[in-house]
Amino acid sequence: MSEPPIIRVQGLHKSFGKLEVLRGLDFEVSRGEVLAIIGPSGSGKSTLLRCLNFLEEYQAGEVLFNGQLVGYRRNGTGKLKLDSENNTRRIRARMGMVFQGFNLFPHKTVLENVMEGPLVVQRLSRHEAETRGRTLLARVGLIDKIGAYPAQLSGGQQQRAAIARALAMQPDAMLFDEPTSALDPELVGEVLEVMQALAAEGMTMVVVTHEMGFARQVADRVMVMDRGEIIELAPPAQVFGAPKSPRTAEFLRRVLH
Amino acid sequence: MDYIWQWNQIWDYRQVFVRGVQVTVILTCWALLIGMALGLLLGLMRSSRLLALRVPAAVYIDVFRATPILVQLVWIYYALPIISGVQMGNITSASVGIGLHSAAYIAEIFRAGIASIDRGQSDAAKSLGMGYGQAMRRIILPQAVRRMVPPFINEFATLMKLTTLGSVLAVNELLHEAENLINNTYRPLETYTAVAVVFGLLIYPFIWLSQRLEQRWKARG
């Protein structure tokens, strides 16, 4: 494979005050790959995901998206400086994000939620944005909920709408931050189905999840994190079948039984 | 008690109240305009991550909330010309003074409204590639404004009643007109009662509207 990775992370460090949350991470995500990130709570998974599109500032290391540094730029002497809001926004718009708490806009209908990005950020015409929105909502099975407000939907429906909203920007990659953790158990399946279909279409996905079944069946590789470090990064068969690290084995024992 | 109420005199002088209401409404509109515009600006500054914006806004808000508005009005009308050489008319002075004062309170309403919106909303807006201004205008403020309606109507009622302080700058608003009337008729009880009724009639529709809006928005969730 000669194609450069879509996401490259090098020596990534992130602290909240004195608390070091990410302690030097290195990995790559290639185009079309599905990477699942698992690990105990507090291990830094969500923070890592939020660093990828610079919702969180990182203090050291680099995140490169399509070869472009995220959130910072180099000045003349090679030092890193905060990048302009416009540049950061442009990169963010290429990455869709799906949140644990859905974060749909409650004052807008489902269709308006999905149209918002194309309309405001990509400056599409209302007609184009609506066509795109309807197509995507049909894809996630919500065509009959177009005029509903988020509060009128179930959690599973809200999360599917949120996925459609992120896809409406036609992103190069999708970031999922525990997309099913806030759902009632019987609603998890419908969201995972949509994600699985997306993966099958070749979307690049980074998925922080507690759904071991999804990680095992859908992911190309699984990253195990603990205390701000990557303790294992391998295909699911290896991580679940023959983990190299005793910490991985210990974590899997706790979540699988 | 054998006080005899004489409402007919008040009715005879009803033109005085009409004139007073006109000035009160003008004063209220100007003060509200100034208070809203400056209040929004200060509220956004107060919510900013940048110290250079946050601190001046906080100082302004604290100073105007901690000092009596009567002094602020007198100061703008009488002391400002001495310092700056700018002498504003009495209606302008009263509008500006009440506007600057209300801005401090309106800023706090904006700040609290913005702070009450879940961080996930701005995360979602940012993740779509929206900038600060777009996220504020399209996502955060429309939601914040709904929560701000009750405290804002509160502040509006306060502001309208504060316009009576214009009388100390000899602005012919409702209370000032009423006091002139009392000097002619010697009927203070009837006159003040009438003033209260007129204010009630001016303000109540907004309170009613605010309650209706709240119910409607609650229904949508």
CSV table of C-alpha atoms in Angstrom, one decimal:
chain,number,residue,atom,x,y,z
A,1,MET,CA,0.0,0.0,0.0
A,2,SER,CA,1.6,3.2,-1.2
A,3,GLU,CA,-1.3,5.4,-0.2
A,4,PRO,CA,-0.5,7.6,2.8
A,5,PRO,CA,-2.6,7.2,5.9
A,6,ILE,CA,-5.6,9.4,6.3
A,7,ILE,CA,-4.9,10.0,10.0
A,8,ARG,CA,-1.4,9.9,11.4
A,9,VAL,CA,-0.8,10.5,15.1
A,10,GLN,CA,2.7,11.0,16.5
A,11,GLY,CA,3.8,11.4,20.1
A,12,LEU,CA,0.4,12.8,21.1
A,13,HIS,CA,0.3,14.2,24.6
A,14,LYS,CA,-2.7,15.8,26.3
A,15,SER,CA,-3.1,17.0,29.9
A,16,PHE,CA,-5.9,18.6,31.8
A,17,GLY,CA,-3.9,20.8,34.1
A,18,LYS,CA,-1.6,18.4,36.0
A,19,LEU,CA,-3.5,15.3,34.9
A,20,GLU,CA,-1.8,13.6,32.0
A,21,VAL,CA,-4.6,12.0,30.0
A,22,LEU,CA,-2.7,10.9,26.8
A,23,ARG,CA,1.0,9.9,27.3
A,24,GLY,CA,2.5,9.8,23.8
A,25,LEU,CA,0.4,7.9,21.3
A,26,ASP,CA,1.6,6.8,17.9
A,27,PHE,CA,-0.7,5.2,15.3
A,28,GLU,CA,-2.1,5.5,11.8
A,29,VAL,CA,-5.5,5.0,10.2
A,30,SER,CA,-5.5,4.1,6.5
A,31,ARG,CA,-8.2,5.1,4.1
A,32,GLY,CA,-11.3,2.8,4.4
A,33,GLU,CA,-10.1,1.3,7.6
A,34,VAL,CA,-12.4,0.8,10.6
A,35,LEU,CA,-10.4,1.2,13.9
A,36,ALA,CA,-12.2,0.4,17.1
A,37,ILE,CA,-10.8,1.9,20.3
A,38,ILE,CA,-11.6,0.0,23.5
A,39,GLY,CA,-10.3,0.1,27.1
A,40,PRO,CA,-11.4,0.8,30.6
A,41,SER,CA,-13.2,4.1,31.4
A,42,GLY,CA,-10.8,7.0,32.1
A,43,SER,CA,-8.2,5.5,29.8
A,44,GLY,CA,-8.3,8.5,27.4
A,45,LYS,CA,-10.3,7.0,24.5
A,46,SER,CA,-12.8,9.9,24.1
A,47,THR,CA,-10.1,12.5,24.7
A,48,LEU,CA,-8.0,10.9,21.9
A,49,LEU,CA,-11.0,11.0,19.6
A,50,ARG,CA,-11.6,14.7,20.4
A,51,CYS,CA,-8.0,15.5,19.8
A,52,LEU,CA,-8.3,14.1,16.2
A,53,ASN,CA,-10.7,16.9,15.2
A,54,PHE,CA,-9.2,19.4,17.7
A,55,LEU,CA,-12.3,19.7,19.9
A,56,GLU,CA,-9.6,19.3,22.5
A,57,GLU,CA,-6.2,21.0,22.2
A,58,TYR,CA,-3.2,18.8,22.6
A,59,GLN,CA,0.1,19.9,24.2
A,60,ALA,CA,2.7,17.9,22.3
A,61,GLY,CA,3.0,15.7,19.3
A,62,GLU,CA,1.1,15.9,16.1
A,63,VAL,CA,-2.2,14.9,14.5
A,64,LEU,CA,-2.1,14.8,10.8
A,65,PHE,CA,-5.2,14.5,8.7
A,66,ASN,CA,-4.7,13.9,5.0
A,67,GLY,CA,-1.1,14.9,5.7
A,68,GLN,CA,-2.2,18.2,7.1
A,69,LEU,CA,-1.4,19.2,10.7
A,70,VAL,CA,-4.6,19.6,12.8
A,71,GLY,CA,-5.0,22.6,15.0
A,72,TYR,CA,-1.5,24.0,14.7
A,73,ARG,CA,0.8,25.5,12.1
A,74,ARG,CA,4.5,25.9,12.0
A,75,ASN,CA,5.9,29.4,12.1
A,76,GLY,CA,9.2,30.4,10.5
A,77,THR,CA,11.4,28.8,13.1
A,78,GLY,CA,9.5,25.5,13.0
A,79,LYS,CA,7.7,26.0,16.3
A,80,LEU,CA,4.1,25.1,16.6
A,81,LYS,CA,1.5,27.8,16.9
A,82,LEU,CA,-2.3,27.6,17.2
A,83,ASP,CA,-3.7,27.6,13.7
A,84,SER,CA,-6.4,30.0,12.6
A,85,GLU,CA,-10.0,29.1,13.3
A,86,ASN,CA,-10.7,29.0,9.6
A,87,ASN,CA,-8.1,26.3,8.9
A,88,THR,CA,-9.2,24.2,11.8
A,89,ARG,CA,-12.8,24.5,10.7
A,90,ARG,CA,-11.9,23.4,7.2
A,91,ILE,CA,-10.2,20.2,8.6
A,92,ARG,CA,-13.0,19.6,11.0
A,93,ALA,CA,-15.6,19.7,8.2
A,94,ARG,CA,-13.8,16.8,6.6
A,95,MET,CA,-14.3,14.6,9.7
A,96,GLY,CA,-17.8,13.7,10.8
A,97,MET,CA,-18.4,13.2,14.5
A,98,VAL,CA,-21.0,11.3,16.3
A,99,PHE,CA,-21.4,11.8,20.1
A,100,GLN,CA,-22.5,9.6,23.0
A,101,GLY,CA,-25.3,12.1,23.8
A,102,PHE,CA,-26.4,12.6,20.2
A,103,ASN,CA,-26.2,16.4,20.5
A,104,LEU,CA,-28.8,17.0,17.9
A,105,PHE,CA,-30.0,20.6,17.7
A,106,PRO,CA,-33.2,20.5,19.7
A,107,HIS,CA,-34.7,23.7,18.1
A,108,LYS,CA,-34.5,22.2,14.6
A,109,THR,CA,-36.4,19.4,12.9
A,110,VAL,CA,-34.6,16.2,12.0
A,111,LEU,CA,-34.3,17.4,8.4
A,112,GLU,CA,-33.1,20.8,9.4
A,113,ASN,CA,-30.4,19.2,11.6
A,114,VAL,CA,-29.1,17.3,8.7
A,115,MET,CA,-29.3,20.3,6.4
A,116,GLU,CA,-27.5,22.6,8.8
A,117,GLY,CA,-23.9,21.7,7.9
A,118,PRO,CA,-24.3,21.7,4.1
A,119,LEU,CA,-26.3,24.9,4.3
A,120,VAL,CA,-24.2,26.9,6.7
A,121,VAL,CA,-20.7,25.5,6.2
A,122,GLN,CA,-20.7,24.4,2.6
A,123,ARG,CA,-23.1,27.1,1.5
A,124,LEU,CA,-25.2,24.7,-0.6
A,125,SER,CA,-28.6,25.9,-1.9
A,126,ARG,CA,-31.6,25.0,0.3
A,127,HIS,CA,-32.8,22.7,-2.5
A,128,GLU,CA,-29.5,20.8,-2.8
A,129,ALA,CA,-29.1,20.6,1.0
A,130,GLU,CA,-32.7,19.2,1.3
A,131,THR,CA,-32.1,16.6,-1.4
A,132,ARG,CA,-29.0,15.5,0.3
A,133,GLY,CA,-30.7,15.4,3.7
A,134,ARG,CA,-33.6,13.4,2.5
A,135,THR,CA,-31.4,10.8,0.8
A,136,LEU,CA,-29.3,10.4,3.9
A,137,LEU,CA,-32.3,10.2,6.2
A,138,ALA,CA,-33.8,7.5,4.0
A,139,ARG,CA,-30.5,5.6,4.2
A,140,VAL,CA,-30.7,5.6,8.1
A,141,GLY,CA,-34.3,4.7,8.0
A,142,LEU,CA,-35.8,8.0,9.2
A,143,ILE,CA,-37.6,9.2,6.1
A,144,ASP,CA,-40.9,9.3,8.0
A,145,LYS,CA,-39.4,11.3,10.8
A,146,ILE,CA,-38.2,14.2,8.7
A,147,GLY,CA,-40.4,16.8,10.3
A,148,ALA,CA,-40.1,15.6,13.9
A,149,TYR,CA,-38.1,17.4,16.6
A,150,PRO,CA,-35.3,15.4,18.3
A,151,ALA,CA,-37.2,15.3,21.6
A,152,GLN,CA,-40.0,13.3,19.8
A,153,LEU,CA,-37.6,10.6,18.8
A,154,SER,CA,-36.2,7.5,20.6
A,155,GLY,CA,-32.5,7.4,21.4
A,156,GLY,CA,-31.8,5.1,18.6
A,157,GLN,CA,-33.6,7.3,16.1
A,158,GLN,CA,-31.8,10.4,17.4
A,159,GLN,CA,-28.4,8.7,17.0
A,160,ARG,CA,-29.2,7.6,13.5
A,161,ALA,CA,-30.3,11.2,12.7
A,162,ALA,CA,-27.0,12.4,14.2
A,163,ILE,CA,-25.1,10.0,11.9
A,164,ALA,CA,-27.0,11.4,8.9
A,165,ARG,CA,-26.1,14.9,10.1
A,166,ALA,CA,-22.4,14.1,10.2
A,167,LEU,CA,-22.6,12.3,6.8
A,168,ALA,CA,-24.3,15.3,5.2
A,169,MET,CA,-20.9,17.0,5.1
A,170,GLN,CA,-19.6,14.1,2.9
A,171,PRO,CA,-16.6,13.6,5.3
A,172,ASP,CA,-13.5,11.7,4.5
A,173,ALA,CA,-13.6,10.0,7.9
A,174,MET,CA,-16.1,9.5,10.7
A,175,LEU,CA,-15.4,9.6,14.4
A,176,PHE,CA,-17.7,7.8,16.8
A,177,ASP,CA,-17.5,8.6,20.5
A,178,GLU,CA,-19.3,5.8,22.3
A,179,PRO,CA,-22.3,6.1,20.0
A,180,THR,CA,-24.4,3.4,21.7
A,181,SER,CA,-23.5,3.9,25.4
A,182,ALA,CA,-26.5,6.2,26.1
A,183,LEU,CA,-29.0,3.9,24.4
A,184,ASP,CA,-31.4,1.4,25.9
A,185,PRO,CA,-30.1,-2.1,25.1
A,186,GLU,CA,-32.9,-2.9,22.6
A,187,LEU,CA,-32.0,0.3,20.6
A,188,VAL,CA,-28.3,-0.5,20.3
A,189,GLY,CA,-28.7,-2.9,17.3
A,190,GLU,CA,-30.3,-0.4,14.9
A,191,VAL,CA,-27.4,2.1,15.4
A,192,LEU,CA,-24.8,-0.6,15.0
A,193,GLU,CA,-26.5,-1.8,11.8
A,194,VAL,CA,-26.2,1.7,10.3
A,195,MET,CA,-22.5,1.8,11.3
A,196,GLN,CA,-21.9,-1.6,9.9
A,197,ALA,CA,-23.4,-0.6,6.5
A,198,LEU,CA,-21.2,2.5,6.5
A,199,ALA,CA,-18.1,0.4,7.1
A,200,ALA,CA,-19.1,-1.9,4.3
A,201,GLU,CA,-19.3,1.0,2.0
A,202,GLY,CA,-15.7,1.8,2.7
A,203,MET,CA,-16.0,4.7,5.1
A,204,THR,CA,-12.9,5.4,7.2
A,205,MET,CA,-14.1,5.1,10.8
A,206,VAL,CA,-12.6,5.5,14.2
A,207,VAL,CA,-15.0,4.1,16.8
A,208,VAL,CA,-14.6,4.4,20.6
A,209,THR,CA,-16.9,1.7,21.9
A,210,HIS,CA,-17.9,-0.7,24.6
A,211,GLU,CA,-19.6,-3.0,22.1
A,212,MET,CA,-17.1,-5.8,21.9
A,213,GLY,CA,-19.2,-7.6,19.3
A,214,PHE,CA,-18.9,-4.6,17.0
A,215,ALA,CA,-15.2,-4.3,17.6
A,216,ARG,CA,-14.7,-8.0,16.9
A,217,GLN,CA,-16.9,-8.3,13.8
A,218,VAL,CA,-16.7,-4.9,12.1
A,219,ALA,CA,-13.3,-3.4,13.0
A,220,ASP,CA,-10.2,-4.0,10.8
A,221,ARG,CA,-8.0,-3.3,13.8
A,222,VAL,CA,-8.7,-2.9,17.5
A,223,MET,CA,-6.7,-0.4,19.7
A,224,VAL,CA,-6.7,-1.1,23.5
A,225,MET,CA,-6.0,1.9,25.7
A,226,ASP,CA,-5.2,2.0,29.3
A,227,ARG,CA,-4.1,5.0,31.4
A,228,GLY,CA,-3.4,7.2,28.4
A,229,GLU,CA,-1.4,4.6,26.5
A,230,ILE,CA,-1.9,2.2,23.7
A,231,ILE,CA,-1.3,-1.2,25.1
A,232,GLU,CA,-2.3,-3.2,22.1
A,233,LEU,CA,-3.1,-2.4,18.4
A,234,ALA,CA,-3.8,-5.4,16.3
A,235,PRO,CA,-6.5,-7.1,14.2
A,236,PRO,CA,-9.5,-8.2,16.3
A,237,ALA,CA,-8.7,-11.9,16.0
A,238,GLN,CA,-5.4,-11.3,17.8
A,239,VAL,CA,-6.7,-8.9,20.4
A,240,PHE,CA,-9.6,-11.0,21.4
A,241,GLY,CA,-8.0,-14.4,20.6
A,242,ALA,CA,-4.5,-14.1,21.8
A,243,PRO,CA,-3.8,-10.7,23.5
A,244,LYS,CA,-0.1,-10.0,23.9
A,245,SER,CA,-0.5,-7.7,26.9
A,246,PRO,CA,-1.7,-9.0,30.3
A,247,ARG,CA,-3.6,-5.7,30.8
A,248,THR,CA,-5.6,-6.4,27.6
A,249,ALA,CA,-6.4,-9.9,28.8
A,250,GLU,CA,-7.4,-8.6,32.2
A,251,PHE,CA,-9.7,-5.9,30.6
A,252,LEU,CA,-11.3,-8.4,28.2
A,253,ARG,CA,-11.9,-10.8,31.1
A,254,ARG,CA,-13.8,-8.1,32.9
A,255,VAL,CA,-16.0,-6.9,30.0
A,256,LEU,CA,-16.7,-10.3,28.4
A,257,HIS,CA,-17.9,-12.1,31.5
B,1,MET,CA,-61.9,58.2,57.5
B,2,ASP,CA,-63.9,60.5,55.3
B,3,TYR,CA,-61.5,60.9,52.4
B,4,ILE,CA,-63.5,61.4,49.3
B,5,TRP,CA,-62.0,59.9,46.1
B,6,GLN,CA,-62.4,62.2,43.1
B,7,TRP,CA,-61.7,60.2,40.0
B,8,ASN,CA,-63.5,62.7,37.7
B,9,GLN,CA,-60.5,65.1,38.0
B,10,ILE,CA,-58.1,62.5,36.8
B,11,TRP,CA,-60.4,61.8,33.9
B,12,ASP,CA,-60.5,65.4,33.0
B,13,TYR,CA,-56.8,65.5,32.9
B,14,ARG,CA,-56.4,62.3,30.9
B,15,GLN,CA,-54.4,64.1,28.2
B,16,VAL,CA,-51.6,64.5,30.7
B,17,PHE,CA,-51.4,60.7,31.1
B,18,VAL,CA,-51.4,60.2,27.3
B,19,ARG,CA,-48.5,62.6,27.0
B,20,GLY,CA,-46.6,60.9,29.8
B,21,VAL,CA,-47.1,57.5,28.4
B,22,GLN,CA,-45.7,58.6,25.1
B,23,VAL,CA,-42.5,59.9,26.7
B,24,THR,CA,-42.3,56.8,28.9
B,25,VAL,CA,-42.6,54.5,25.9
B,26,ILE,CA,-39.9,56.5,23.9
B,27,LEU,CA,-37.6,56.3,26.9
B,28,THR,CA,-38.2,52.6,27.3
B,29,CYS,CA,-37.6,51.8,23.7
B,30,TRP,CA,-34.3,53.7,23.5
B,31,ALA,CA,-33.1,52.4,26.9
B,32,LEU,CA,-34.1,48.8,25.8
B,33,LEU,CA,-32.3,49.2,22.5
B,34,ILE,CA,-29.1,50.4,24.2
B,35,GLY,CA,-29.4,47.8,27.0
B,36,MET,CA,-30.0,44.9,24.6
B,37,ALA,CA,-27.2,45.7,22.1
B,38,LEU,CA,-24.6,46.5,24.8
B,39,GLY,CA,-25.9,43.7,27.0
B,40,LEU,CA,-25.5,41.1,24.2
B,41,LEU,CA,-21.9,42.4,23.6
B,42,LEU,CA,-21.0,42.3,27.3
B,43,GLY,CA,-22.7,38.9,27.7
B,44,LEU,CA,-20.6,37.4,24.9
B,45,MET,CA,-17.4,39.1,26.2
B,46,ARG,CA,-18.2,37.7,29.7
B,47,SER,CA,-18.6,34.2,28.2
B,48,SER,CA,-15.3,34.5,26.3
B,49,ARG,CA,-12.2,32.4,26.9
B,50,LEU,CA,-10.1,35.4,26.5
B,51,LEU,CA,-9.2,37.3,29.6
B,52,ALA,CA,-8.8,40.5,27.7
B,53,LEU,CA,-12.5,40.4,26.9
B,54,ARG,CA,-13.8,38.8,30.0
B,55,VAL,CA,-12.3,41.2,32.6
B,56,PRO,CA,-13.5,44.5,31.2
B,57,ALA,CA,-17.0,43.1,30.8
B,58,ALA,CA,-16.9,41.8,34.4
B,59,VAL,CA,-15.7,45.2,35.7
B,60,TYR,CA,-18.4,47.1,33.8
B,61,ILE,CA,-21.2,44.7,35.0
B,62,ASP,CA,-20.0,44.9,38.6
B,63,VAL,CA,-19.7,48.7,38.7
B,64,PHE,CA,-23.1,49.3,37.2
B,65,ARG,CA,-24.8,46.7,39.4
B,66,ALA,CA,-23.1,47.9,42.6
B,67,THR,CA,-24.0,51.6,42.3
B,68,PRO,CA,-27.4,53.3,42.5
B,69,ILE,CA,-29.0,54.1,39.1
B,70,LEU,CA,-30.1,57.5,40.5
B,71,VAL,CA,-26.5,58.5,40.9
B,72,GLN,CA,-25.6,57.1,37.5
B,73,LEU,CA,-28.3,59.3,35.9
B,74,VAL,CA,-27.4,62.4,37.7
B,75,TRP,CA,-23.8,61.7,36.9
B,76,ILE,CA,-24.4,61.3,33.2
B,77,TYR,CA,-26.5,64.4,33.0
B,78,TYR,CA,-24.6,66.8,35.3
B,79,ALA,CA,-21.0,65.4,35.7
B,80,LEU,CA,-20.2,64.1,32.3
B,81,PRO,CA,-20.5,67.5,30.6
B,82,ILE,CA,-18.0,68.9,33.1
B,83,ILE,CA,-15.5,66.2,32.3
B,84,SER,CA,-16.0,65.7,28.6
B,85,GLY,CA,-17.8,68.8,27.5
B,86,VAL,CA,-20.6,66.6,26.0
B,87,GLN,CA,-24.0,67.8,27.1
B,88,MET,CA,-26.8,65.5,26.1
B,89,GLY,CA,-30.5,66.5,26.4
B,90,ASN,CA,-32.4,65.2,29.3
B,91,ILE,CA,-34.3,62.5,27.4
B,92,THR,CA,-31.1,61.3,25.7
B,93,SER,CA,-29.3,61.3,29.1
B,94,ALA,CA,-32.1,59.3,30.7
B,95,SER,CA,-32.2,56.8,27.8
B,96,VAL,CA,-28.5,56.4,27.8
B,97,GLY,CA,-28.3,56.2,31.6
B,98,ILE,CA,-31.0,53.6,31.9
B,99,GLY,CA,-29.7,51.7,28.9
B,100,LEU,CA,-26.2,51.5,30.3
B,101,HIS,CA,-27.5,50.4,33.7
B,102,SER,CA,-29.8,47.7,32.2
B,103,ALA,CA,-27.0,46.5,29.9
B,104,ALA,CA,-25.2,45.1,33.0
B,105,TYR,CA,-28.3,43.1,34.0
B,106,ILE,CA,-29.1,42.0,30.5
B,107,ALA,CA,-25.4,40.9,30.0
B,108,GLU,CA,-25.8,38.6,33.0
B,109,ILE,CA,-29.0,37.2,31.5
B,110,PHE,CA,-27.2,36.5,28.2
B,111,ARG,CA,-24.2,35.0,30.0
B,112,ALA,CA,-26.4,32.7,32.1
B,113,GLY,CA,-28.5,31.8,29.0
B,114,ILE,CA,-25.4,30.9,27.0
B,115,ALA,CA,-23.9,29.0,29.9
B,116,SER,CA,-27.1,26.9,30.3
B,117,ILE,CA,-26.7,25.4,26.9
B,118,ASP,CA,-25.0,22.0,27.0
B,119,ARG,CA,-21.4,21.9,25.8
B,120,GLY,CA,-22.4,19.1,23.4
B,121,GLN,CA,-24.2,21.7,21.3
B,122,SER,CA,-21.2,23.7,20.5
B,123,ASP,CA,-19.1,20.5,20.1
B,124,ALA,CA,-21.6,19.4,17.5
B,125,ALA,CA,-21.6,22.7,15.7
B,126,LYS,CA,-17.8,22.8,15.7
B,127,SER,CA,-17.6,19.3,14.4
B,128,LEU,CA,-19.6,20.3,11.4
B,129,GLY,CA,-17.0,23.0,10.7
B,130,MET,CA,-19.0,26.0,12.0
B,131,GLY,CA,-17.1,29.0,13.3
B,132,TYR,CA,-17.8,30.7,16.6
B,133,GLY,CA,-20.1,33.3,15.1
B,134,GLN,CA,-22.1,30.7,13.1
B,135,ALA,CA,-22.4,28.4,16.1
B,136,MET,CA,-23.6,31.3,18.3
B,137,ARG,CA,-26.0,32.7,15.8
B,138,ARG,CA,-27.6,29.5,14.6
B,139,ILE,CA,-27.2,27.0,17.4
B,140,ILE,CA,-26.4,28.5,20.9
B,141,LEU,CA,-28.3,31.8,21.0
B,142,PRO,CA,-31.6,30.5,19.5
B,143,GLN,CA,-31.7,28.0,22.3
B,144,ALA,CA,-30.4,30.4,25.0
B,145,VAL,CA,-32.9,33.1,24.0
B,146,ARG,CA,-35.8,30.7,24.9
B,147,ARG,CA,-34.5,30.2,28.4
B,148,MET,CA,-33.8,33.9,28.7
B,149,VAL,CA,-37.4,35.0,28.0
B,150,PRO,CA,-38.6,34.9,31.6
B,151,PRO,CA,-35.7,36.8,33.2
B,152,PHE,CA,-35.7,39.1,30.2
B,153,ILE,CA,-39.3,40.1,30.7
B,154,ASN,CA,-38.5,40.6,34.3
B,155,GLU,CA,-35.7,43.0,33.4
B,156,PHE,CA,-38.0,44.7,30.8
B,157,ALA,CA,-40.6,45.4,33.5
B,158,THR,CA,-37.9,46.8,35.8
B,159,LEU,CA,-36.5,48.9,33.0
B,160,MET,CA,-39.9,50.4,32.2
B,161,LYS,CA,-40.4,51.3,35.8
B,162,LEU,CA,-36.9,52.7,36.1
B,163,THR,CA,-37.9,55.3,33.4
B,164,THR,CA,-39.7,57.1,36.2
B,165,LEU,CA,-36.3,58.1,37.5
B,166,GLY,CA,-36.2,60.3,34.4
B,167,SER,CA,-38.2,62.8,36.4
B,168,VAL,CA,-35.1,63.8,38.4
B,169,LEU,CA,-33.7,65.0,35.0
B,170,ALA,CA,-37.0,66.8,34.4
B,171,VAL,CA,-37.9,64.4,31.6
B,172,ASN,CA,-41.7,64.6,31.1
B,173,GLU,CA,-42.4,61.0,31.5
B,174,LEU,CA,-45.4,59.6,33.2
B,175,LEU,CA,-44.4,60.1,36.8
B,176,HIS,CA,-43.1,63.6,36.1
B,177,GLU,CA,-46.4,64.6,34.4
B,178,ALA,CA,-48.3,63.1,37.3
B,179,GLU,CA,-46.4,65.1,39.8
B,180,ASN,CA,-47.1,68.3,37.9
B,181,LEU,CA,-50.8,67.3,37.9
B,182,ILE,CA,-50.7,66.8,41.6
B,183,ASN,CA,-49.4,70.4,42.0
B,184,ASN,CA,-52.5,71.6,40.2
B,185,THR,CA,-55.2,69.3,41.6
B,186,TYR,CA,-53.9,68.3,45.1
B,187,ARG,CA,-55.2,64.8,44.4
B,188,PRO,CA,-52.0,62.7,45.0
B,189,LEU,CA,-53.7,59.5,45.9
B,190,GLU,CA,-55.9,59.4,42.8
B,191,THR,CA,-53.0,60.5,40.6
B,192,TYR,CA,-50.5,57.9,41.9
B,193,THR,CA,-53.1,55.2,41.7
B,194,ALA,CA,-53.7,56.1,38.1
B,195,VAL,CA,-50.0,56.0,37.4
B,196,ALA,CA,-49.8,52.5,38.8
B,197,VAL,CA,-52.8,51.3,36.8
B,198,VAL,CA,-51.3,52.8,33.6
B,199,PHE,CA,-47.9,51.0,34.2
B,200,GLY,CA,-49.7,47.8,34.9
B,201,LEU,CA,-51.6,48.1,31.6
B,202,LEU,CA,-48.3,48.8,29.8
B,203,ILE,CA,-46.4,45.9,31.4
B,204,TYR,CA,-48.9,43.1,31.9
B,205,PRO,CA,-49.3,42.2,28.2
B,206,PHE,CA,-45.6,41.3,28.0
B,207,ILE,CA,-45.8,39.1,31.1
B,208,TRP,CA,-48.8,37.4,29.6
B,209,LEU,CA,-46.9,36.9,26.3
B,210,SER,CA,-43.9,35.5,28.0
B,211,GLN,CA,-46.0,32.9,29.8
B,212,ARG,CA,-47.6,31.9,26.6
B,213,LEU,CA,-44.2,31.6,24.8
B,214,GLU,CA,-42.9,29.5,27.6
B,215,GLN,CA,-45.8,27.1,27.4
B,216,ARG,CA,-45.5,26.8,23.7
B,217,TRP,CA,-41.8,26.0,23.8
B,218,LYS,CA,-42.3,23.6,26.7
B,219,ALA,CA,-44.8,21.7,24.6
B,220,ARG,CA,-42.2,21.2,21.8
B,221,GLY,CA,-39.5,20.1,24.3
